mmCIF file of C-alpha atoms and ligand atoms in Angstrom:
data_model
loop_
_atom_site.group_PDB
_atom_site.id
_atom_site.type_symbol
_atom_site.label_atom_id
_atom_site.label_comp_id
_atom_site.label_asym_id
_atom_site.label_seq_id
_atom_site.Cartn_x
_atom_site.Cartn_y
_atom_site.Cartn_z
ATOM 1 C CA UNK K 24 14.680 2.178 -21.971
ATOM 2 C CA UNK K 25 11.007 2.257 -20.979
ATOM 3 C CA UNK K 26 9.185 5.520 -20.264
ATOM 4 C CA UNK K 27 7.335 5.094 -16.987
ATOM 5 C CA UNK K 28 5.064 7.315 -14.895
ATOM 6 C CA UNK K 29 4.727 6.691 -11.151
ATOM 7 C CA UNK K 30 1.718 8.458 -9.613
ATOM 8 C CA UNK K 31 2.067 8.851 -5.843
ATOM 9 C CA UNK K 32 5.871 8.842 -6.161
ATOM 10 C CA UNK K 33 6.253 11.094 -3.134
ATOM 11 C CA UNK K 34 4.797 8.346 -0.936
ATOM 12 C CA UNK K 35 6.325 5.278 0.672
ATOM 13 C CA UNK K 36 5.781 2.589 -1.992
ATOM 14 C CA UNK K 37 5.992 5.030 -4.917
ATOM 15 C CA UNK K 38 9.405 6.315 -3.862
ATOM 16 C CA UNK K 39 10.797 2.790 -3.448
ATOM 17 C CA UNK K 40 9.337 1.868 -6.835
ATOM 18 C CA UNK K 41 11.013 4.860 -8.504
ATOM 19 C CA UNK K 42 14.366 3.762 -7.009
ATOM 20 C CA UNK K 43 13.916 0.248 -8.414
ATOM 21 C CA UNK K 44 12.781 1.416 -11.852
ATOM 22 C CA UNK K 45 15.754 3.780 -12.054
ATOM 23 C CA UNK K 46 18.195 1.015 -11.086
ATOM 24 C CA UNK K 47 16.733 -0.998 -13.952
ATOM 25 C CA UNK K 48 17.564 1.824 -16.355
ATOM 26 C CA UNK K 49 14.129 3.265 -17.120
ATOM 27 C CA UNK K 50 13.183 6.894 -17.735
ATOM 28 C CA UNK K 51 10.883 7.742 -14.829
ATOM 29 C CA UNK K 52 8.443 10.602 -14.437
ATOM 30 C CA UNK K 53 7.292 10.944 -10.833
ATOM 31 C CA UNK K 54 4.056 12.675 -9.863
ATOM 32 C CA UNK K 55 2.760 13.690 -6.457
ATOM 33 C CA UNK K 56 1.445 16.562 -4.360
ATOM 34 C CA UNK K 57 4.792 16.498 -2.556
ATOM 35 C CA UNK K 58 8.377 15.249 -2.782
ATOM 36 C CA UNK K 59 9.388 12.154 -0.770
ATOM 37 C CA UNK K 60 9.825 13.002 2.894
ATOM 38 C CA UNK K 61 13.015 11.103 3.699
ATOM 39 C CA UNK K 62 15.232 11.199 0.611
ATOM 40 C CA UNK K 63 15.532 12.944 -2.693
ATOM 41 C CA UNK K 64 13.646 11.218 -5.502
ATOM 42 C CA UNK K 65 15.811 9.573 -8.160
ATOM 43 C CA UNK K 66 13.159 10.189 -10.829
ATOM 44 C CA UNK K 67 14.331 11.886 -14.035
ATOM 45 C CA UNK K 68 11.453 14.281 -13.806
ATOM 46 C CA UNK K 69 9.330 15.098 -10.718
ATOM 47 C CA UNK K 70 6.017 16.810 -11.394
ATOM 48 C CA UNK K 71 4.316 18.356 -8.411
ATOM 49 C CA UNK K 72 0.585 18.487 -9.022
ATOM 50 C CA UNK K 73 -2.865 17.420 -7.941
ATOM 51 C CA UNK K 74 -4.213 14.330 -9.710
ATOM 52 C CA UNK K 75 -7.752 15.316 -8.669
ATOM 53 C CA UNK K 76 -7.473 18.063 -11.283
ATOM 54 C CA UNK K 77 -8.434 16.786 -14.699
ATOM 55 C CA UNK K 78 -6.443 19.431 -16.582
ATOM 56 C CA UNK K 79 -3.269 18.432 -14.749
ATOM 57 C CA UNK K 80 -3.833 14.733 -15.552
ATOM 58 C CA UNK K 81 -4.597 15.450 -19.217
ATOM 59 C CA UNK K 82 -1.461 17.551 -19.561
ATOM 60 C CA UNK K 83 0.614 14.845 -17.871
ATOM 61 C CA UNK K 84 -0.500 12.168 -20.315
ATOM 62 C CA UNK K 85 -0.088 14.205 -23.509
ATOM 63 C CA UNK K 86 3.291 12.485 -23.439
ATOM 64 C CA UNK K 87 2.935 8.718 -24.043
ATOM 65 C CA UNK K 88 4.213 6.247 -21.427
ATOM 66 C CA UNK K 89 4.960 2.530 -21.718
ATOM 67 C CA UNK K 90 3.879 1.920 -18.129
ATOM 68 C CA UNK K 91 1.869 3.862 -15.552
ATOM 69 C CA UNK K 92 1.857 2.904 -11.867
ATOM 70 C CA UNK K 93 -1.131 4.443 -10.063
ATOM 71 C CA UNK K 94 -0.301 4.511 -6.344
ATOM 72 C CA UNK K 95 -1.672 7.935 -5.407
ATOM 73 C CA UNK K 96 -4.396 7.791 -2.754
ATOM 74 C CA UNK K 97 -5.605 9.622 0.307
ATOM 75 C CA UNK K 98 -4.521 7.054 2.854
ATOM 76 C CA UNK K 99 -2.922 6.259 6.189
ATOM 77 C CA UNK K 100 -2.838 3.660 8.932
ATOM 78 C CA UNK K 101 -5.687 2.657 11.277
ATOM 79 C CA UNK K 102 -5.547 6.054 13.016
ATOM 80 C CA UNK K 103 -6.403 7.715 9.707
ATOM 81 C CA UNK K 104 -8.784 5.317 7.951
ATOM 82 C CA UNK K 105 -10.733 3.703 10.789
ATOM 83 C CA UNK K 106 -11.809 6.672 12.917
ATOM 84 C CA UNK K 107 -14.450 7.772 10.393
ATOM 85 C CA UNK K 108 -13.182 11.362 10.544
ATOM 86 C CA UNK K 109 -11.633 11.288 7.076
ATOM 87 C CA UNK K 110 -14.215 9.168 5.242
ATOM 88 C CA UNK K 111 -15.513 11.818 2.860
ATOM 89 C CA UNK K 112 -12.033 12.990 1.862
ATOM 90 C CA UNK K 113 -10.762 9.439 1.398
ATOM 91 C CA UNK K 114 -13.671 8.528 -0.875
ATOM 92 C CA UNK K 115 -13.738 11.755 -2.822
ATOM 93 C CA UNK K 116 -10.018 12.316 -3.284
ATOM 94 C CA UNK K 117 -9.000 8.801 -4.257
ATOM 95 C CA UNK K 118 -12.032 8.196 -6.491
ATOM 96 C CA UNK K 119 -11.431 11.512 -8.257
ATOM 97 C CA UNK K 120 -7.793 10.594 -8.954
ATOM 98 C CA UNK K 121 -8.757 7.212 -10.394
ATOM 99 C CA UNK K 122 -11.626 8.636 -12.473
ATOM 100 C CA UNK K 123 -9.270 11.180 -14.014
ATOM 101 C CA UNK K 124 -6.588 8.581 -14.707
ATOM 102 C CA UNK K 125 -8.791 5.993 -16.461
ATOM 103 C CA UNK K 126 -10.681 8.566 -18.504
ATOM 104 C CA UNK K 127 -7.492 10.267 -19.678
ATOM 105 C CA UNK K 128 -5.744 6.983 -20.488
ATOM 106 C CA UNK K 129 -8.690 5.257 -22.176
ATOM 107 C CA UNK K 130 -7.119 5.310 -25.615
ATOM 108 C CA UNK K 131 -3.551 4.871 -24.371
ATOM 109 C CA UNK K 132 -1.376 1.821 -25.114
ATOM 110 C CA UNK K 133 0.299 2.024 -21.679
ATOM 111 C CA UNK K 134 0.321 -0.901 -19.286
ATOM 112 C CA UNK K 135 -1.388 0.411 -16.155
ATOM 113 C CA UNK K 136 -0.835 -0.837 -12.608
ATOM 114 C CA UNK K 137 -3.441 -0.037 -9.956
ATOM 115 C CA UNK K 138 -2.719 -0.504 -6.241
ATOM 116 C CA UNK K 139 -5.793 -1.805 -4.456
ATOM 117 C CA UNK K 140 -5.845 -3.080 -0.892
ATOM 118 C CA UNK K 141 -6.654 -5.995 1.399
ATOM 119 C CA UNK K 142 -9.164 -3.555 2.932
ATOM 120 C CA UNK K 143 -11.650 -4.533 0.189
ATOM 121 C CA UNK K 144 -12.383 -7.901 1.841
ATOM 122 C CA UNK K 145 -15.721 -8.384 3.675
ATOM 123 C CA UNK K 146 -15.727 -7.621 7.378
ATOM 124 C CA UNK K 147 -17.622 -10.810 8.313
ATOM 125 C CA UNK K 148 -14.835 -13.002 6.839
ATOM 126 C CA UNK K 149 -12.275 -11.387 9.141
ATOM 127 C CA UNK K 150 -13.990 -11.700 12.515
ATOM 128 C CA UNK K 151 -11.966 -14.745 13.598
ATOM 129 C CA UNK K 152 -8.487 -13.377 14.298
ATOM 130 C CA UNK K 153 -6.873 -16.773 13.733
ATOM 131 C CA UNK K 154 -8.742 -17.787 10.574
ATOM 132 C CA UNK K 155 -9.421 -14.767 8.370
ATOM 133 C CA UNK K 156 -10.583 -15.428 4.801
ATOM 134 C CA UNK K 157 -8.835 -13.233 2.244
ATOM 135 C CA UNK K 158 -8.803 -15.264 -0.954
ATOM 136 C CA UNK K 159 -9.381 -13.147 -4.041
ATOM 137 C CA UNK K 160 -12.715 -14.849 -4.778
ATOM 138 C CA UNK K 161 -14.091 -13.964 -1.335
ATOM 139 C CA UNK K 162 -14.364 -10.239 -2.196
ATOM 140 C CA UNK K 163 -18.063 -10.563 -3.135
ATOM 141 C CA UNK K 164 -20.702 -10.158 -1.799
ATOM 142 C CA UNK K 165 -18.824 -7.051 -0.764
ATOM 143 C CA UNK K 166 -18.756 -5.549 2.703
ATOM 144 C CA UNK K 167 -15.463 -3.777 3.427
ATOM 145 C CA UNK K 168 -15.229 -2.397 6.976
ATOM 146 C CA UNK K 169 -13.998 1.056 5.881
ATOM 147 C CA UNK K 170 -14.792 3.680 3.252
ATOM 148 C CA UNK K 171 -11.142 3.350 2.227
ATOM 149 C CA UNK K 172 -11.897 -0.294 1.301
ATOM 150 C CA UNK K 173 -15.105 0.645 -0.538
ATOM 151 C CA UNK K 174 -13.260 3.225 -2.621
ATOM 152 C CA UNK K 175 -10.576 0.659 -3.502
ATOM 153 C CA UNK K 176 -13.248 -1.832 -4.537
ATOM 154 C CA UNK K 177 -15.041 0.795 -6.631
ATOM 155 C CA UNK K 178 -11.766 1.721 -8.313
ATOM 156 C CA UNK K 179 -10.838 -1.913 -9.017
ATOM 157 C CA UNK K 180 -14.155 -2.180 -10.856
ATOM 158 C CA UNK K 181 -13.514 1.141 -12.578
ATOM 159 C CA UNK K 182 -10.192 -0.133 -13.993
ATOM 160 C CA UNK K 183 -11.757 -3.483 -14.885
ATOM 161 C CA UNK K 184 -14.646 -1.803 -16.705
ATOM 162 C CA UNK K 185 -12.300 0.489 -18.673
ATOM 163 C CA UNK K 186 -10.313 -2.622 -19.590
ATOM 164 C CA UNK K 187 -13.492 -4.329 -20.784
ATOM 165 C CA UNK K 188 -14.958 -1.404 -22.715
ATOM 166 C CA UNK K 189 -11.896 0.602 -23.845
ATOM 167 C CA UNK K 190 -9.149 -2.024 -23.901
ATOM 168 C CA UNK K 191 -7.126 -0.501 -21.039
ATOM 169 C CA UNK K 192 -4.195 -2.837 -20.338
ATOM 170 C CA UNK K 193 -4.435 -3.170 -16.569
ATOM 171 C CA UNK K 194 -2.847 -5.074 -13.678
ATOM 172 C CA UNK K 195 -4.348 -4.853 -10.166
ATOM 173 C CA UNK K 196 -2.734 -5.801 -6.842
ATOM 174 C CA UNK K 197 -4.388 -5.949 -3.433
ATOM 175 C CA UNK K 198 -1.543 -4.953 -1.119
ATOM 176 C CA UNK K 199 -1.525 -6.321 2.445
ATOM 177 C CA UNK K 200 0.378 -4.033 4.887
ATOM 178 C CA UNK K 201 3.589 -3.178 3.086
ATOM 179 C CA UNK K 202 6.356 -1.954 5.385
ATOM 180 C CA UNK K 203 9.997 -0.940 5.433
ATOM 181 C CA UNK K 204 12.311 2.049 5.774
ATOM 182 C CA UNK K 205 11.496 5.519 4.424
ATOM 183 C CA UNK K 206 7.812 5.388 5.369
ATOM 184 C CA UNK K 207 5.755 7.611 7.655
ATOM 185 C CA UNK K 208 6.378 6.803 11.316
ATOM 186 C CA UNK K 209 4.635 9.712 13.051
ATOM 187 C CA UNK K 210 1.956 12.344 12.555
ATOM 188 C CA UNK K 211 -1.237 10.249 12.393
ATOM 189 C CA UNK K 212 -0.928 8.429 9.042
ATOM 190 C CA UNK K 213 1.706 5.895 10.177
ATOM 191 C CA UNK K 214 1.015 2.141 10.162
ATOM 192 C CA UNK K 215 1.433 -0.303 13.061
ATOM 193 C CA UNK K 216 5.020 -1.544 12.371
ATOM 194 C CA UNK K 217 6.516 1.959 12.174
ATOM 195 C CA UNK K 218 4.349 3.303 15.018
ATOM 196 C CA UNK K 219 5.409 0.451 17.320
ATOM 197 C CA UNK K 220 9.091 0.977 16.465
ATOM 198 C CA UNK K 221 8.770 4.699 17.254
ATOM 199 C CA UNK K 222 7.026 4.059 20.580
ATOM 200 C CA UNK K 223 9.595 1.467 21.636
ATOM 201 C CA UNK K 224 12.539 3.655 20.613
ATOM 202 C CA UNK K 225 11.185 6.582 22.644
ATOM 203 C CA UNK K 226 10.398 4.440 25.738
ATOM 204 C CA UNK K 227 12.543 4.037 28.855
ATOM 205 C CA UNK K 228 13.002 0.825 30.830
ATOM 206 C CA UNK K 229 9.843 0.125 32.842
ATOM 207 C CA UNK K 230 7.524 2.084 30.490
ATOM 208 C CA UNK K 231 4.420 0.589 28.890
ATOM 209 C CA UNK K 232 3.893 0.636 25.134
ATOM 210 C CA UNK K 233 0.319 1.568 24.239
ATOM 211 C CA UNK K 234 -1.252 -0.791 21.706
ATOM 212 C CA UNK K 235 -4.744 -0.148 20.306
ATOM 213 C CA UNK K 236 -7.411 -2.766 21.006
ATOM 214 C CA UNK K 237 -6.867 -6.079 22.789
ATOM 215 C CA UNK K 238 -3.701 -6.644 20.766
ATOM 216 C CA UNK K 239 -5.068 -10.038 19.746
ATOM 217 C CA UNK K 240 -6.028 -8.656 16.307
ATOM 218 C CA UNK K 241 -3.835 -10.244 13.639
ATOM 219 C CA UNK K 242 -2.225 -9.001 10.428
ATOM 220 C CA UNK K 243 0.525 -10.005 8.022
ATOM 221 C CA UNK K 244 3.217 -7.587 6.856
ATOM 222 C CA UNK K 245 5.177 -7.690 3.611
ATOM 223 C CA UNK K 246 8.604 -6.129 3.264
ATOM 224 C CA UNK K 247 8.775 -3.454 0.570
ATOM 225 C CA UNK K 248 11.472 -5.176 -1.557
ATOM 226 C CA UNK K 249 9.363 -8.310 -1.835
ATOM 227 C CA UNK K 250 6.273 -6.273 -2.658
ATOM 228 C CA UNK K 251 8.084 -4.639 -5.571
ATOM 229 C CA UNK K 252 9.342 -8.005 -6.868
ATOM 230 C CA UNK K 253 5.754 -9.242 -6.936
ATOM 231 C CA UNK K 254 4.563 -6.071 -8.688
ATOM 232 C CA UNK K 255 7.229 -6.606 -11.349
ATOM 233 C CA UNK K 256 6.142 -10.212 -11.860
ATOM 234 C CA UNK K 257 2.526 -9.114 -12.161
ATOM 235 C CA UNK K 258 3.380 -6.369 -14.668
ATOM 236 C CA UNK K 259 5.370 -8.847 -16.767
ATOM 237 C CA UNK K 260 2.515 -11.352 -16.781
ATOM 238 C CA UNK K 261 -0.774 -11.375 -18.627
ATOM 239 C CA UNK K 262 -2.786 -11.711 -15.395
ATOM 240 C CA UNK K 263 -5.563 -9.120 -15.458
ATOM 241 C CA UNK K 264 -7.527 -10.178 -12.383
ATOM 242 C CA UNK K 265 -6.841 -8.587 -8.973
ATOM 243 C CA UNK K 266 -4.178 -10.489 -7.020
ATOM 244 C CA UNK K 267 -3.179 -10.368 -3.355
ATOM 245 C CA UNK K 268 0.368 -9.176 -2.770
ATOM 246 C CA UNK K 269 1.161 -9.834 0.869
ATOM 247 C CA UNK K 270 2.793 -12.119 3.371
ATOM 248 C CA UNK K 271 1.119 -15.174 4.851
ATOM 249 C CA UNK K 272 3.125 -14.900 8.096
ATOM 250 C CA UNK K 273 0.296 -13.830 10.409
ATOM 251 C CA UNK K 274 1.053 -12.229 13.783
ATOM 252 C CA UNK K 275 -1.001 -10.553 16.515
ATOM 253 C CA UNK K 276 -0.267 -6.885 17.155
ATOM 254 C CA UNK K 277 0.792 -7.668 20.736
ATOM 255 C CA UNK K 278 3.258 -10.276 19.417
ATOM 256 C CA UNK K 279 4.558 -7.787 16.875
ATOM 257 C CA UNK K 280 5.087 -5.353 19.752
ATOM 258 C CA UNK K 281 6.906 -8.056 21.746
ATOM 259 C CA UNK K 282 9.141 -8.680 18.747
ATOM 260 C CA UNK K 283 10.098 -4.990 18.615
ATOM 261 C CA UNK K 284 10.612 -4.801 22.390
ATOM 262 C CA UNK K 285 12.968 -7.753 22.116
ATOM 263 C CA UNK K 286 14.879 -6.035 19.304
ATOM 264 C CA UNK K 287 15.319 -2.971 21.516
ATOM 265 C CA UNK K 288 16.744 -4.977 24.422
ATOM 266 C CA UNK K 289 14.657 -2.776 26.763
ATOM 267 C CA UNK K 290 12.517 -3.876 29.655
ATOM 268 C CA UNK K 291 9.059 -2.697 28.529
ATOM 269 C CA UNK K 292 5.431 -3.711 29.066
ATOM 270 C CA UNK K 293 2.405 -3.572 26.797
ATOM 271 C CA UNK K 294 -0.701 -1.587 27.697
ATOM 272 C CA UNK K 295 -3.751 -2.302 25.532
ATOM 273 C CA UNK K 296 -5.963 0.767 25.178
ATOM 274 C CA UNK K 297 -9.090 1.729 23.229
ATOM 275 C CA UNK K 298 -8.361 2.739 19.658
ATOM 276 C CA UNK K 299 -9.288 2.136 16.026
ATOM 277 C CA UNK K 300 -8.274 -1.414 15.082
ATOM 278 C CA UNK K 301 -10.106 -2.386 11.895
ATOM 279 C CA UNK K 302 -10.996 -6.058 11.426
ATOM 280 C CA UNK K 303 -10.016 -8.720 13.981
ATOM 281 C CA UNK K 304 -7.892 -10.748 11.610
ATOM 282 C CA UNK K 305 -6.320 -10.329 8.174
ATOM 283 C CA UNK K 306 -3.683 -12.311 6.348
ATOM 284 C CA UNK K 307 -2.764 -12.575 2.706
ATOM 285 C CA UNK K 308 -4.000 -15.723 0.973
ATOM 286 C CA UNK K 309 -1.247 -16.420 -1.544
ATOM 287 C CA UNK K 310 -2.636 -19.462 -3.322
ATOM 288 C CA UNK K 311 -3.710 -17.629 -6.463
ATOM 289 C CA UNK K 312 -0.511 -15.611 -6.886
ATOM 290 C CA UNK K 313 1.548 -18.774 -6.290
ATOM 291 C CA UNK K 314 -0.434 -20.531 -8.997
ATOM 292 C CA UNK K 315 -0.514 -17.699 -11.564
ATOM 293 C CA UNK K 316 2.870 -16.036 -11.005
ATOM 294 C CA UNK K 317 4.831 -18.718 -9.110
ATOM 295 C CA UNK K 318 5.554 -16.038 -6.506
ATOM 296 C CA UNK K 319 5.687 -16.315 -2.761
ATOM 297 C CA UNK K 320 7.386 -14.141 -0.160
ATOM 298 C CA UNK K 321 10.324 -15.555 1.772
ATOM 299 C CA UNK K 322 11.709 -12.635 3.776
ATOM 300 C CA UNK K 323 10.934 -13.370 7.461
ATOM 301 C CA UNK K 324 8.997 -10.681 9.332
ATOM 302 C CA UNK K 325 11.704 -10.539 12.018
ATOM 303 C CA UNK K 326 14.345 -9.592 9.424
ATOM 304 C CA UNK K 327 12.166 -6.856 7.945
ATOM 305 C CA UNK K 328 11.365 -5.484 11.400
ATOM 306 C CA UNK K 329 15.085 -5.304 12.234
ATOM 307 C CA UNK K 330 15.657 -3.191 9.167
ATOM 308 C CA UNK K 331 12.632 -0.948 9.902
ATOM 309 C CA UNK K 332 13.626 -0.588 13.569
ATOM 310 C CA UNK K 333 17.138 0.599 12.794
ATOM 311 C CA UNK K 334 15.848 3.047 10.183
ATOM 312 C CA UNK K 335 13.202 4.550 12.548
ATOM 313 C CA UNK K 336 15.908 4.764 15.246
ATOM 314 C CA UNK K 337 18.072 6.792 12.881
ATOM 315 C CA UNK K 338 15.171 9.226 12.369
ATOM 316 C CA UNK K 339 13.792 9.683 15.883
HETATM 317 P P1 NAD M 419 1.456 6.935 0.779
HETATM 318 O O1 NAD M 419 0.381 7.678 1.487
HETATM 319 O O2 NAD M 419 2.829 6.940 1.361
HETATM 320 O O3 NAD M 419 1.559 7.422 -0.725
HETATM 321 C C1 NAD M 419 0.451 7.914 -1.436
HETATM 322 C C2 NAD M 419 0.900 9.173 -2.149
HETATM 323 O O4 NAD M 419 -0.194 9.673 -2.916
HETATM 324 C C3 NAD M 419 1.300 10.302 -1.177
HETATM 325 O O5 NAD M 419 2.642 10.694 -1.386
HETATM 326 C C4 NAD M 419 0.325 11.420 -1.501
HETATM 327 O O6 NAD M 419 0.886 12.716 -1.418
HETATM 328 C C5 NAD M 419 -0.064 11.084 -2.937
HETATM 329 N N1 NAD M 419 -1.332 11.720 -3.276
HETATM 330 C C6 NAD M 419 -2.474 11.714 -2.539
HETATM 331 N N2 NAD M 419 -3.389 12.483 -3.130
HETATM 332 C C7 NAD M 419 -2.830 12.975 -4.269
HETATM 333 C C8 NAD M 419 -3.286 13.844 -5.275
HETATM 334 N N3 NAD M 419 -4.519 14.367 -5.244
HETATM 335 N N4 NAD M 419 -2.436 14.145 -6.303
HETATM 336 C C9 NAD M 419 -1.174 13.649 -6.327
HETATM 337 N N5 NAD M 419 -0.685 12.827 -5.384
HETATM 338 C C10 NAD M 419 -1.500 12.491 -4.366
HETATM 339 O O7 NAD M 419 0.935 5.446 0.613
HETATM 340 P P2 NAD M 419 1.732 4.113 0.265
HETATM 341 O O8 NAD M 419 1.856 3.330 1.502
HETATM 342 O O9 NAD M 419 2.932 4.430 -0.535
HETATM 343 O O10 NAD M 419 0.659 3.374 -0.648
HETATM 344 C C11 NAD M 419 0.665 3.486 -2.070
HETATM 345 C C12 NAD M 419 -0.620 2.894 -2.621
HETATM 346 O O11 NAD M 419 -0.757 1.537 -2.194
HETATM 347 C C13 NAD M 419 -1.884 3.612 -2.156
HETATM 348 O O12 NAD M 419 -2.810 3.636 -3.195
HETATM 349 C C14 NAD M 419 -2.394 2.740 -1.041
HETATM 350 O O13 NAD M 419 -3.780 2.873 -0.853
HETATM 351 C C15 NAD M 419 -2.004 1.365 -1.538
HETATM 352 N N6 NAD M 419 -1.855 0.416 -0.423
HETATM 353 C C16 NAD M 419 -0.810 0.542 0.443
HETATM 354 C C17 NAD M 419 -0.677 -0.348 1.492
HETATM 355 C C18 NAD M 419 0.461 -0.242 2.470
HETATM 356 O O14 NAD M 419 0.548 -1.084 3.357
HETATM 357 N N7 NAD M 419 1.349 0.738 2.363
HETATM 358 C C19 NAD M 419 -1.617 -1.373 1.675
HETATM 359 C C20 NAD M 419 -2.683 -1.463 0.774
HETATM 360 C C21 NAD M 419 -2.775 -0.580 -0.282
#
């Protein structure tokens, strides 16, 4: 039985990860500012606390862990990270968490997972909605389009430098839009798939669904179960360079909305309105992960959206 800490275990990915690690028979300590919103955590031990506080982090890691998953971050969907209104908090809060974690764990033997993001990739490589460049080696020269992306890039380098100088045993993934049940679907931090499901579920025949931007902006979305399989493969490998974990099934946001409208069986239109959209195009480039981990996703977007849609429907 491994002893594992999951930081950010009250959030979407962290809570799913705790469930998986528990099913596999591990002893799991969960840490977050809050408990999961939609179900009770299955962790053996849930510590409520603020990872920005160094004393709290030092106390947490007095106990040795075999693995630490660092998922805690001040984050949200486009409505949270791309308006500019939360930039200072995003940079300060997430950087502070990561600084505390690496410094406290610098002489630890634990294997440490850090969740970075596709948002680190340069804006100019993602202007063409149909041909975005998101290969791992395209990260530099750096020019992320959001402070959220800059903080993730800084923290990747923080973990890499602690690995180089203090021997920290790290694994880093750049997640590309992970989605599925039990994630935020309202309140301002929700991501496009859940927000679209909510809007469609609440609409009546003849209504228009508001979609930010022209709707031609593209993304790819990876179902949570597949994301966690890839994380497991990465943790069990000796790959210490940042790897994309995402789907390569690219879709425009208007087409994603059409997919959800079709699932609903309703007669709805799309109305494109001004709003924060981020880059024009983004899609996971999976060549490196296929080569290094022999991993590729195979869960079709449609299937994942059906599962998300029925879960959001049960909540609305
Ligand atoms: P989430 O917002 O649901 O979870 C993050 C959790 O961190 C929240 O529960 C929050 O309360 C906790 N947290 C924030 N500040 C904290 C603090 N000071 N102390 C303790 N806990 C704190 O996000 P998620 O979707 O589960 O994402 C998990 C990680 O993966 C994040 O680092 C995120 O940036 C990264 N990521 C996610 C996606 C995605 O599509 N979901 C994409 C790219 C990267």
